Coordinates of C-alpha atoms in Angstrom, one line a residue:
X1 CA 75.1 34.0 44.4
X2 CA 75.4 30.6 43.3
X3 CA 72.7 28.2 44.6
X4 CA 72.1 24.3 44.9
X5 CA 70.4 23.0 42.1
X6 CA 70.7 19.3 43.9
X7 CA 72.0 17.9 47.1
X8 CA 74.2 17.5 48.8
X9 CA 74.2 13.8 48.1
X10 CA 76.2 11.9 50.8
X11 CA 78.1 9.4 48.6
X12 CA 80.9 7.1 49.9
X13 CA 81.5 7.0 53.6
X14 CA 84.4 5.2 55.0
X15 CA 86.0 5.0 58.8
X16 CA 88.4 8.2 58.0
X17 CA 86.8 9.6 54.6
X18 CA 83.4 10.7 53.1
X19 CA 82.4 12.0 49.8
X20 CA 79.8 15.0 49.2
X21 CA 78.2 15.7 45.6
X22 CA 76.6 18.5 44.6
X23 CA 74.8 20.1 41.5
X24 CA 74.9 24.1 41.4
X25 CA 73.2 26.5 39.2
X26 CA 76.8 28.7 38.6
X27 CA 80.5 28.1 39.1
X28 CA 81.3 28.1 42.4
X29 CA 83.7 27.1 45.1
X30 CA 82.0 24.4 47.2
X31 CA 82.9 24.0 50.3
X32 CA 81.8 21.1 53.5
X33 CA 82.4 22.4 57.0
X34 CA 81.9 19.2 59.3
X35 CA 81.5 19.1 63.1
X36 CA 81.2 16.4 65.4
X37 CA 78.6 15.7 67.0
X38 CA 77.4 14.6 70.9
X39 CA 80.1 14.8 74.0
X40 CA 83.8 15.7 73.5
X41 CA 82.8 17.4 70.1
X42 CA 84.4 20.5 70.9
X43 CA 87.3 21.6 68.7
X44 CA 86.5 18.1 66.1
X45 CA 85.9 19.7 63.1
X46 CA 86.9 19.0 59.3
X47 CA 86.5 20.3 55.8
X48 CA 86.7 19.8 52.4
X49 CA 86.9 21.9 49.4
X50 CA 86.3 21.7 45.9
X51 CA 85.4 24.0 42.5
X52 CA 82.6 23.1 40.5
X53 CA 83.0 21.7 36.9
X54 CA 80.9 22.2 34.1
X55 CA 78.9 19.9 31.8
X56 CA 76.4 21.4 29.3
X57 CA 75.9 24.5 30.8
X58 CA 75.3 22.9 34.7
X59 CA 77.9 22.7 37.2
X60 CA 78.6 19.7 39.6
X61 CA 81.4 19.1 42.0
X62 CA 82.7 16.4 44.4
X63 CA 83.9 17.1 47.8
X64 CA 86.3 14.8 49.6
X65 CA 86.4 15.2 53.4
X66 CA 89.5 13.6 55.0
X67 CA 90.7 13.2 58.8
X68 CA 87.5 12.0 60.2
X69 CA 87.6 9.6 63.0
X70 CA 86.1 6.1 63.4
X71 CA 82.8 5.4 64.5
X72 CA 81.8 9.1 65.3
X73 CA 79.0 11.1 64.4
X74 CA 79.3 14.5 62.7
X75 CA 77.0 17.2 61.5
X76 CA 77.9 19.2 58.0
X77 CA 76.7 22.4 56.4
X78 CA 77.6 23.3 52.7
X79 CA 79.0 26.5 51.7
X80 CA 79.1 28.5 48.3
X81 CA 82.1 30.9 47.8
X82 CA 81.5 31.4 51.4
X83 CA 77.4 31.7 51.5
X84 CA 75.5 28.9 53.9
X85 CA 73.3 26.8 51.2
X86 CA 72.7 23.7 53.3
X87 CA 70.9 23.2 55.5
X88 CA 68.0 24.6 54.0
X89 CA 64.9 25.9 55.8
X90 CA 61.9 24.6 55.0
X91 CA 59.0 26.6 56.8
X92 CA 56.0 25.5 55.2
X93 CA 57.8 21.5 55.6
X94 CA 58.7 19.0 57.9
X95 CA 61.5 19.7 60.2
X96 CA 64.2 17.1 59.5
X97 CA 67.5 16.6 61.9
X98 CA 70.8 17.9 60.6
X99 CA 72.3 16.2 58.0
X100 CA 75.1 13.8 59.2
X101 CA 78.1 11.8 58.4
X102 CA 78.1 8.7 60.4
X103 CA 82.0 7.0 60.1
X104 CA 82.3 3.5 60.0
X105 CA 84.2 1.1 62.5
X106 CA 85.7 -2.2 60.9
X107 CA 83.6 -4.5 63.8
X108 CA 80.5 -2.5 63.9
X109 CA 77.1 -4.2 63.2
X110 CA 76.0 -2.4 59.7
X111 CA 72.7 -2.1 58.1
X112 CA 71.9 -1.8 54.2
X113 CA 68.6 -0.4 53.2
X114 CA 68.2 -1.7 49.5
X115 CA 65.4 -1.6 46.7
X116 CA 65.1 -0.8 42.8
X117 CA 62.3 0.9 40.5
X118 CA 61.1 4.2 41.8
X119 CA 59.2 6.3 39.9
X120 CA 58.8 10.1 40.9
X121 CA 55.0 11.1 41.6
X122 CA 53.3 13.4 44.1
X123 CA 52.9 12.1 47.5
X124 CA 48.9 12.6 47.6
X125 CA 45.9 11.1 45.9
X126 CA 45.2 10.1 43.3
X127 CA 49.1 8.9 43.1
X128 CA 49.2 7.5 46.2
X129 CA 46.1 5.1 45.5
X130 CA 46.9 1.4 44.3
X131 CA 46.6 0.8 40.7
X132 CA 43.6 -1.0 40.9
X133 CA 41.9 2.3 42.5
X134 CA 43.4 4.9 39.7
X135 CA 44.7 2.5 36.8
X136 CA 46.0 5.9 35.1
X137 CA 48.0 7.4 38.1
X138 CA 47.9 5.0 41.2
X139 CA 51.3 4.2 42.1
X140 CA 50.6 3.8 45.8
X141 CA 53.0 5.1 48.5
X142 CA 56.5 5.5 48.3
X143 CA 58.4 2.9 50.4
X144 CA 61.8 5.1 50.1
X145 CA 59.6 8.5 51.3
X146 CA 58.2 6.2 53.9
X147 CA 61.3 5.2 54.8
X148 CA 63.1 8.6 55.5
X149 CA 59.8 9.6 57.4
X150 CA 60.2 7.1 59.5
X151 CA 64.2 8.0 59.9
X152 CA 63.6 11.5 60.9
X153 CA 61.7 10.1 63.9
X154 CA 63.7 7.1 64.7
X155 CA 67.0 7.2 67.0
X156 CA 69.9 7.5 64.6
X157 CA 71.4 4.6 65.7
X158 CA 68.9 2.8 63.9
X159 CA 69.6 4.4 60.8
X160 CA 71.1 2.6 57.9
X161 CA 74.7 2.9 57.0
X162 CA 74.1 2.7 53.2
X163 CA 71.2 3.2 51.1
X164 CA 71.8 0.6 48.0
X165 CA 69.4 1.6 44.6
X166 CA 69.8 -1.5 42.6
X167 CA 68.6 0.5 39.3
X168 CA 65.8 2.3 37.3
X169 CA 66.3 5.5 39.8
X170 CA 64.8 7.5 37.0
X171 CA 62.6 6.5 34.1
X172 CA 64.2 8.0 30.6
X173 CA 61.1 6.1 28.5
X174 CA 58.3 6.5 31.1
X175 CA 58.4 10.4 32.1
X176 CA 55.8 12.1 34.8
X177 CA 53.4 14.7 33.8
X178 CA 55.8 17.2 35.0
X179 CA 58.7 16.1 32.9
X180 CA 56.4 15.8 29.8
X181 CA 55.6 19.4 30.1
X182 CA 59.2 20.5 30.2
X183 CA 59.4 18.2 27.1
X184 CA 56.9 19.7 25.2
X185 CA 58.2 23.5 26.3
X186 CA 61.3 22.4 24.2
X187 CA 60.2 20.5 21.3
X188 CA 57.6 18.8 19.1
X189 CA 56.3 15.7 20.6
X190 CA 55.4 14.4 17.3
X191 CA 58.6 13.7 16.5
X192 CA 60.4 10.5 17.9
X193 CA 61.4 10.1 20.7
X194 CA 58.1 12.1 21.8
X195 CA 57.5 12.2 25.8
X196 CA 60.4 9.9 26.3
X197 CA 63.6 11.9 27.2
X198 CA 66.0 13.0 24.2
X199 CA 69.0 14.7 25.7
X200 CA 71.2 15.8 28.5
X201 CA 69.0 18.6 29.6
X202 CA 65.9 16.5 29.8
X203 CA 68.0 13.9 32.0
X204 CA 68.8 16.9 34.4
X205 CA 65.1 17.2 34.9
X206 CA 64.8 13.7 35.7
X207 CA 67.3 13.7 38.3
X208 CA 65.6 16.8 39.9
X209 CA 62.4 15.5 39.7
X210 CA 63.6 12.1 41.5
X211 CA 65.5 13.7 44.1
X212 CA 64.7 17.4 44.8
X213 CA 61.8 16.4 46.8
X214 CA 62.6 17.9 50.6
X215 CA 62.0 14.4 52.2
X216 CA 64.5 12.6 49.6
X217 CA 66.9 15.3 49.6
X218 CA 67.3 15.0 53.6
X219 CA 67.8 11.2 53.1
X220 CA 69.9 11.5 50.3
X221 CA 72.2 14.1 52.3
X222 CA 72.4 11.8 55.4
X223 CA 72.5 8.2 54.0
X224 CA 75.4 7.4 52.2
X225 CA 74.3 6.0 48.9
X226 CA 75.6 3.3 46.2
X227 CA 73.9 2.8 42.7
X228 CA 73.6 0.8 39.7
X229 CA 71.5 1.4 36.7
X230 CA 69.3 -0.8 34.9
X231 CA 67.1 -0.5 31.7
X232 CA 64.7 2.4 32.2
X233 CA 67.4 4.4 33.3
X234 CA 68.3 4.6 29.4
X235 CA 65.2 2.7 27.7
X236 CA 63.5 -0.1 28.2
X237 CA 65.1 -3.6 27.4
X238 CA 68.4 -1.7 26.9
X239 CA 70.6 -4.0 25.5
X240 CA 68.7 -6.9 25.3
X241 CA 70.3 -8.6 22.2
X242 CA 72.5 -8.0 19.1
X243 CA 69.2 -7.1 17.5
X244 CA 67.7 -4.9 19.6
X245 CA 71.1 -2.6 19.5
X246 CA 71.1 -2.8 15.8
X247 CA 67.6 -1.6 15.5
X248 CA 67.9 1.1 18.0
X249 CA 71.1 2.5 16.4
X250 CA 69.2 2.9 13.2
X251 CA 66.9 5.3 14.9
X252 CA 68.2 9.0 14.1
X253 CA 67.7 9.9 17.9
X254 CA 69.1 7.1 19.7
X255 CA 72.7 8.3 19.4
X256 CA 72.1 11.6 21.5
X257 CA 69.8 9.5 24.0
X258 CA 72.5 6.6 24.7
X259 CA 75.2 9.5 24.8
X260 CA 73.3 11.6 27.0
X261 CA 72.1 8.6 29.1
X262 CA 75.4 7.6 30.1
X263 CA 77.3 10.9 30.7
X264 CA 74.3 12.1 32.9
X265 CA 74.6 8.3 34.8
X266 CA 78.1 9.2 35.2
X267 CA 77.7 12.1 36.9
X268 CA 74.6 11.6 39.1
X269 CA 75.1 8.2 39.8
X270 CA 78.4 6.6 39.1
X271 CA 81.2 9.0 40.3
X272 CA 79.7 8.9 43.9
X273 CA 79.8 5.0 43.9
X274 CA 84.0 5.2 43.5
X275 CA 85.8 5.3 46.8
X276 CA 88.9 7.8 47.0
X277 CA 91.4 5.2 46.3
X278 CA 89.0 4.6 43.5
X279 CA 88.5 7.8 42.3
X280 CA 92.6 8.1 42.0
X281 CA 92.6 5.0 39.7
X282 CA 89.5 6.4 37.5
X283 CA 90.6 7.2 34.0
X284 CA 87.6 9.6 33.4
X285 CA 87.6 11.5 36.9
X286 CA 90.9 13.4 36.2
X287 CA 89.9 14.9 33.1
X288 CA 86.7 15.9 34.1
X289 CA 87.7 17.7 37.2
X290 CA 90.4 19.5 36.0
X291 CA 89.0 20.4 32.4
X292 CA 86.8 23.4 33.6
X293 CA 84.6 22.7 30.8
X294 CA 84.2 18.7 30.7
X295 CA 81.2 18.5 28.1
X296 CA 83.4 16.9 25.5
X297 CA 85.7 14.9 27.8
X298 CA 82.4 13.0 29.0
X299 CA 80.4 13.0 26.2
X300 CA 83.3 11.4 23.9
X301 CA 83.5 8.5 26.9
X302 CA 79.7 8.1 27.1
X303 CA 79.9 7.5 23.4
X304 CA 82.8 5.0 23.7
X305 CA 81.3 3.5 26.8
X306 CA 78.5 1.9 24.3
X307 CA 80.1 1.0 21.3
X308 CA 82.8 -0.6 22.8
X309 CA 82.6 -2.7 26.0
X310 CA 86.3 -3.3 26.4
X311 CA 87.7 -0.6 28.7
X312 CA 85.0 0.5 30.7
X313 CA 84.3 -1.1 33.7
X314 CA 80.8 0.1 35.9
X315 CA 80.8 -2.5 37.9
X316 CA 82.5 -1.3 41.4
X317 CA 83.0 -2.6 45.4
X318 CA 83.0 -1.1 48.7
X319 CA 84.0 -2.5 52.1
X320 CA 82.6 -2.1 55.2
X321 CA 85.0 -3.6 57.7
X322 CA 84.4 -7.3 57.5
X323 CA 81.9 -6.8 54.7
X324 CA 82.4 -6.7 50.9
X325 CA 79.9 -5.3 48.4
X326 CA 80.6 -5.9 44.7
X327 CA 78.3 -4.1 42.5
X328 CA 78.1 -5.8 39.2
X329 CA 76.9 -4.1 36.0
X330 CA 74.6 -6.3 34.1
X331 CA 73.4 -4.1 31.3
X332 CA 75.9 -1.7 29.7
X333 CA 79.1 -4.1 29.8
X334 CA 77.1 -6.9 27.8
X335 CA 78.5 -8.7 25.2
X336 CA 76.0 -9.6 22.6
X337 CA 78.1 -10.0 19.0
X338 CA 79.5 -13.3 17.7
X339 CA 78.8 -17.1 18.8
X340 CA 79.3 -15.7 23.0
X341 CA 76.5 -13.8 24.8
X342 CA 77.9 -12.5 28.2
X343 CA 76.8 -10.1 31.0
X344 CA 80.2 -8.6 30.7
X345 CA 83.3 -9.1 29.0
X346 CA 86.3 -11.2 29.9
X347 CA 88.3 -8.5 31.4
X348 CA 85.5 -7.5 33.8
X349 CA 84.7 -10.8 34.7
X350 CA 88.3 -11.1 36.0
X351 CA 87.6 -7.9 38.2
X352 CA 84.3 -9.3 39.9
X353 CA 86.3 -12.8 40.3
X354 CA 89.4 -10.7 42.1
X355 CA 86.9 -9.0 44.3
X356 CA 84.4 -12.0 45.3
X357 CA 86.6 -13.9 47.8
X358 CA 86.2 -15.3 50.9
X359 CA 88.0 -13.9 54.2
X360 CA 85.2 -11.7 55.0
X361 CA 82.3 -12.0 57.3
X362 CA 79.4 -11.5 54.6
X363 CA 80.3 -11.3 50.8
X364 CA 77.3 -9.3 48.8
X365 CA 76.9 -9.3 44.8
X366 CA 74.6 -6.8 43.7
X367 CA 72.9 -6.7 40.1
X368 CA 70.1 -5.0 39.1
X369 CA 69.0 -8.3 37.3
X370 CA 68.0 -11.0 39.6
X371 CA 70.4 -14.0 39.3
X372 CA 68.0 -16.9 40.6
X373 CA 64.5 -15.7 38.7
X374 CA 61.1 -17.3 39.6
X375 CA 61.8 -20.8 38.2
X376 CA 59.5 -21.2 35.4
X377 CA 60.8 -17.6 33.9
X378 CA 64.2 -18.7 34.5
X379 CA 64.3 -21.7 32.5
X380 CA 61.6 -20.1 29.8
X381 CA 64.6 -17.9 29.5
X382 CA 67.1 -20.6 29.3
X383 CA 65.6 -22.1 26.4
X384 CA 64.8 -18.9 24.4
X385 CA 68.6 -18.2 24.4
X386 CA 69.0 -21.5 23.1
X387 CA 66.2 -21.4 20.6
X388 CA 67.4 -18.1 19.6
X389 CA 71.0 -19.2 18.7
X390 CA 69.3 -21.5 16.5
X391 CA 68.8 -24.8 18.5
X392 CA 65.5 -25.4 16.8
X393 CA 66.4 -23.9 13.4
X394 CA 65.7 -20.4 11.5
X395 CA 62.6 -20.2 11.8
X396 CA 62.3 -20.7 15.4
X397 CA 65.2 -18.4 16.1
X398 CA 63.2 -15.4 14.7
X399 CA 60.3 -16.6 16.9
X400 CA 62.7 -16.6 19.7
X401 CA 64.0 -13.0 19.2
X402 CA 60.5 -11.7 18.9
X403 CA 59.6 -13.3 22.2
X404 CA 62.9 -11.9 23.6
X405 CA 62.1 -8.5 23.1
X406 CA 58.3 -9.0 23.5
X407 CA 58.0 -10.4 27.1
X408 CA 61.6 -8.9 28.4
X409 CA 63.7 -12.2 28.2
X410 CA 67.0 -10.7 29.4
X411 CA 68.2 -11.6 32.8
X412 CA 71.4 -13.9 33.6
X413 CA 69.2 -17.3 32.7
X414 CA 69.0 -15.6 29.0
X415 CA 72.7 -15.3 29.4
X416 CA 73.6 -18.7 30.5
X417 CA 77.4 -19.0 30.2
X418 CA 77.7 -15.7 32.7
X419 CA 75.0 -17.7 34.6
X420 CA 77.1 -20.5 35.4
X421 CA 79.9 -18.4 35.8
X422 CA 78.3 -16.4 38.8
X423 CA 77.1 -19.9 40.3
X424 CA 80.1 -21.5 40.0
X425 CA 81.8 -18.1 41.8
X426 CA 78.7 -18.6 44.4
X427 CA 79.7 -22.0 44.9
X428 CA 83.4 -21.4 45.1
X429 CA 83.2 -18.7 47.8
X430 CA 80.5 -20.3 49.8
X431 CA 82.8 -23.7 49.8
X432 CA 85.8 -22.1 51.1
X433 CA 87.7 -22.3 47.6
X434 CA 88.6 -18.5 47.7
X435 CA 89.2 -18.1 51.3
X436 CA 87.7 -18.7 54.6
X437 CA 84.1 -19.0 54.0
X438 CA 82.0 -15.9 55.1
X439 CA 79.0 -16.1 57.2
X440 CA 76.9 -15.7 54.1
X441 CA 77.4 -14.8 50.2
X442 CA 74.0 -13.0 49.3
X443 CA 72.9 -11.6 45.8
X444 CA 70.9 -8.7 45.8
X445 CA 68.4 -7.4 43.0
X446 CA 65.8 -5.6 41.7
X447 CA 64.0 -5.0 38.8
X448 CA 61.3 -7.6 38.5
X449 CA 58.5 -5.3 40.5
X450 CA 58.1 -8.0 42.9
X451 CA 59.9 -9.2 46.3
X452 CA 61.2 -12.6 47.3
X453 CA 63.6 -14.2 49.0
X454 CA 65.0 -17.5 47.8
X455 CA 67.7 -19.8 49.2
X456 CA 70.6 -21.2 47.0
X457 CA 72.3 -25.0 47.3
X458 CA 74.1 -26.9 45.1
X459 CA 74.2 -30.0 43.1
X460 CA 78.2 -30.7 42.8
X461 CA 80.6 -31.8 44.6
X462 CA 79.5 -29.6 47.4
X463 CA 76.1 -30.9 47.7
X464 CA 76.6 -32.9 51.1
X465 CA 79.2 -31.1 52.3
X466 CA 79.1 -28.0 54.7
X467 CA 79.1 -24.4 52.8
X468 CA 78.4 -20.8 53.5
X469 CA 74.5 -19.7 53.5
X470 CA 73.5 -18.6 50.1
X471 CA 70.5 -16.4 49.1
X472 CA 69.4 -14.4 46.6
X473 CA 67.3 -11.4 48.0
X474 CA 65.0 -9.3 45.8
X475 CA 63.4 -6.2 46.3
X476 CA 61.2 -4.2 43.8
X477 CA 59.5 -1.9 43.9
X478 CA 60.4 0.8 45.8
X479 CA 57.6 2.6 43.9
X480 CA 56.4 1.2 40.4
X481 CA 54.0 -1.6 41.4
X482 CA 52.8 -4.3 38.6
X483 CA 49.3 -4.3 37.4
X484 CA 46.9 -6.9 38.7
X485 CA 46.8 -8.9 35.7
X486 CA 50.9 -9.2 35.5
X487 CA 50.8 -10.1 39.3
X488 CA 49.0 -13.2 38.4
X489 CA 51.1 -14.5 35.8
X490 CA 54.4 -13.9 38.1
X491 CA 52.6 -15.7 40.7
X492 CA 52.0 -18.8 38.3
X493 CA 55.8 -18.5 37.5
X494 CA 56.8 -19.6 41.2
X495 CA 54.6 -22.9 41.0
X496 CA 55.4 -26.1 40.3
X497 CA 53.2 -26.9 37.3
X498 CA 54.4 -24.1 34.9
X499 CA 58.0 -24.9 36.1
X500 CA 57.5 -28.5 34.6
X501 CA 56.7 -27.0 31.4
X502 CA 59.6 -24.8 31.1
X503 CA 61.9 -27.2 32.3
X504 CA 60.7 -29.8 29.6
X505 CA 61.1 -26.7 26.9
X506 CA 64.8 -26.0 28.0
X507 CA 65.9 -29.6 28.0
X508 CA 64.2 -30.1 24.6
X509 CA 66.4 -27.5 23.4
X510 CA 69.3 -29.0 24.6
X511 CA 70.0 -26.6 27.8
X512 CA 71.7 -28.7 30.6
X513 CA 70.7 -29.0 34.1
X514 CA 72.3 -26.1 36.2
X515 CA 74.9 -27.0 39.0
X516 CA 73.1 -24.5 41.5
X517 CA 69.3 -24.8 42.3
X518 CA 67.0 -22.7 44.6
X519 CA 63.8 -22.6 46.9
X520 CA 61.8 -19.5 47.5
X521 CA 61.0 -19.2 51.3
X522 CA 59.3 -15.7 51.3
X523 CA 57.2 -14.1 48.5
X524 CA 56.4 -13.4 46.2
X525 CA 54.8 -9.9 47.2
X526 CA 53.8 -7.2 44.9
X527 CA 53.4 -4.1 46.9
X528 CA 55.9 -1.2 47.3
X529 CA 58.9 -2.6 49.5
X530 CA 62.4 -1.4 51.1
X531 CA 64.4 -4.1 52.4
X532 CA 67.1 -3.8 54.9
X533 CA 70.2 -6.2 55.8
X534 CA 71.5 -6.2 59.7
X535 CA 75.0 -7.8 59.9
X536 CA 76.2 -8.3 63.0
X537 CA 79.6 -10.4 62.9
X538 CA 79.0 -13.2 61.0
X539 CA 75.4 -13.0 61.6
X540 CA 72.8 -11.9 59.0
X541 CA 69.2 -11.2 58.9
X542 CA 67.1 -9.6 56.4
X543 CA 63.5 -7.8 57.0
X544 CA 61.4 -6.7 54.2
X545 CA 58.4 -4.1 54.6
X546 CA 55.6 -2.6 52.5
X547 CA 54.6 1.2 52.2
X548 CA 50.8 1.9 53.1
X549 CA 49.0 5.0 53.2
X550 CA 46.0 5.8 55.4
X551 CA 42.5 5.2 53.9
X552 CA 41.9 7.1 50.8
X553 CA 45.2 7.6 50.0
X554 CA 45.6 10.9 52.0
X555 CA 48.4 11.5 54.7
X556 CA 51.8 10.3 55.4
X557 CA 52.8 7.0 54.4
X558 CA 54.2 4.4 56.9
X559 CA 56.1 1.1 56.4
X560 CA 54.5 -2.4 57.5
X561 CA 56.7 -5.3 58.2
X562 CA 55.8 -8.2 55.4
X563 CA 58.9 -10.8 57.0
X564 CA 61.8 -11.1 58.6
X565 CA 64.1 -14.0 58.1
X566 CA 67.3 -14.8 59.3
X567 CA 70.2 -15.7 56.9
X568 CA 72.6 -16.6 58.8
X569 CA 73.7 -17.6 62.6
X570 CA 77.6 -17.6 62.1
X571 CA 77.8 -21.1 61.1
X572 CA 78.0 -23.1 57.7
X573 CA 74.9 -24.9 56.3
X574 CA 75.2 -28.9 56.4
X575 CA 73.9 -29.4 52.7
X576 CA 71.1 -28.7 50.6
X577 CA 67.1 -28.9 51.6
X578 CA 65.6 -31.9 50.6
X579 CA 63.0 -30.1 48.5
X580 CA 65.1 -28.5 46.3
X581 CA 64.1 -26.6 42.6

């Protein structure tokens, strides 16, 4: 009898449709049976069916459920070949409410939980101790795990409508003890890539470890998710420069790593990002779904996606009534060769511009890498790009490339043309040049292992005029805190003396002053965090909470508020703050 290996994961939910993803241990017919909950539920049922398809000996299905009613709560169960497999009984574990699908309503308030950078580790000491207490194993309390435990005991009306995971859902280059034991059982770790992930089978183990815990399994079964990769989903500093790519492609193990990484990302993360309409238009999904054994189809696609930027789009959008979310790939679509360095190619940028419009209550732009960095780091990265391109001569260009790879100078500021493009797009939407100005324009990001909130303002023609409130909200990590010595360096990067130095360097290298500027109004904070946006009409509120465990690191973790900040009261900003960056 087939069994569930992973899932169900509730991925897309709209007003009348939903998708549910599963991995099974054998070929099966997958059926999701849905029953409306609460008063008037009698006879209100729907179901979705799909056969599994096979990749590298593993079996998957994405099930579409159609015919749902807006603003309803449905409980669901999963059957394989007619046998119930979900919900599972966990007699020794915590009891959870039924897995549910809660459909949207266009004018309903919206809650989005978000964060990034989560390592999978046990939820007891020494893993739950902070890094200062156990430098080898301490990761602190898991913010996502804590969030799930609180949801279990809370009113479902307070649950988020979306969980947005902004990169480093897995760590292919920094594996756990459990994954390392699995790797050792398969191959000689004295040969590269050692204890890093080498192939598709090892990638599947990472996802099983990250999402297989019963607490996380329930959370992912009942809150819709949207995801985007960052570097550690593949490798540290992935696609930081043409020199980096050239070096990695010379490694005999790299081709299998990147092909397996992108193939598994498409299966475990990207496929569920797509709405039913997007699935109909996707060039890969019909071939995979209908192939039976889709190994060759998916491997050829993954290899091509790495080698040919044009023609592959990992960015996507989702609409939630009057809120639009545009998730931007800032890793795999980079243009690195020749005189131009861009975060995405021209075709993908044209698509992003087409989606990023006004006429919404809120426009959310999600990108794993922060757009508005700590000011000193922003100018350092802009300086580094100019120097590496030859602004200070060939010897300094060599030094610049070493610095770029050595201290991770690879964010939007290190792709200055793309930074300017995104800044102009934010300004254009906020100023009402692309439709009615929204209640807010927000950039949501992770990656940097600290949390902060920055208010964006403009220097150009809109400096003295009303525009939508514009923000950058960074929430990282969910569980992977920086060591104490690195925290001090990042704190200095937010202060004026450090920024004065890097700003001077950038101007000396010929970097022009940015037309957009920002001031940090909350943070930086360096604990394990989770953020939550609350959007009600044109109003917006951000809450960020940190995960804590009882004294000694034993017992269930909980969440404590760090800050609440009102991002929009529904009106327009009169102009920039007086103390701009």
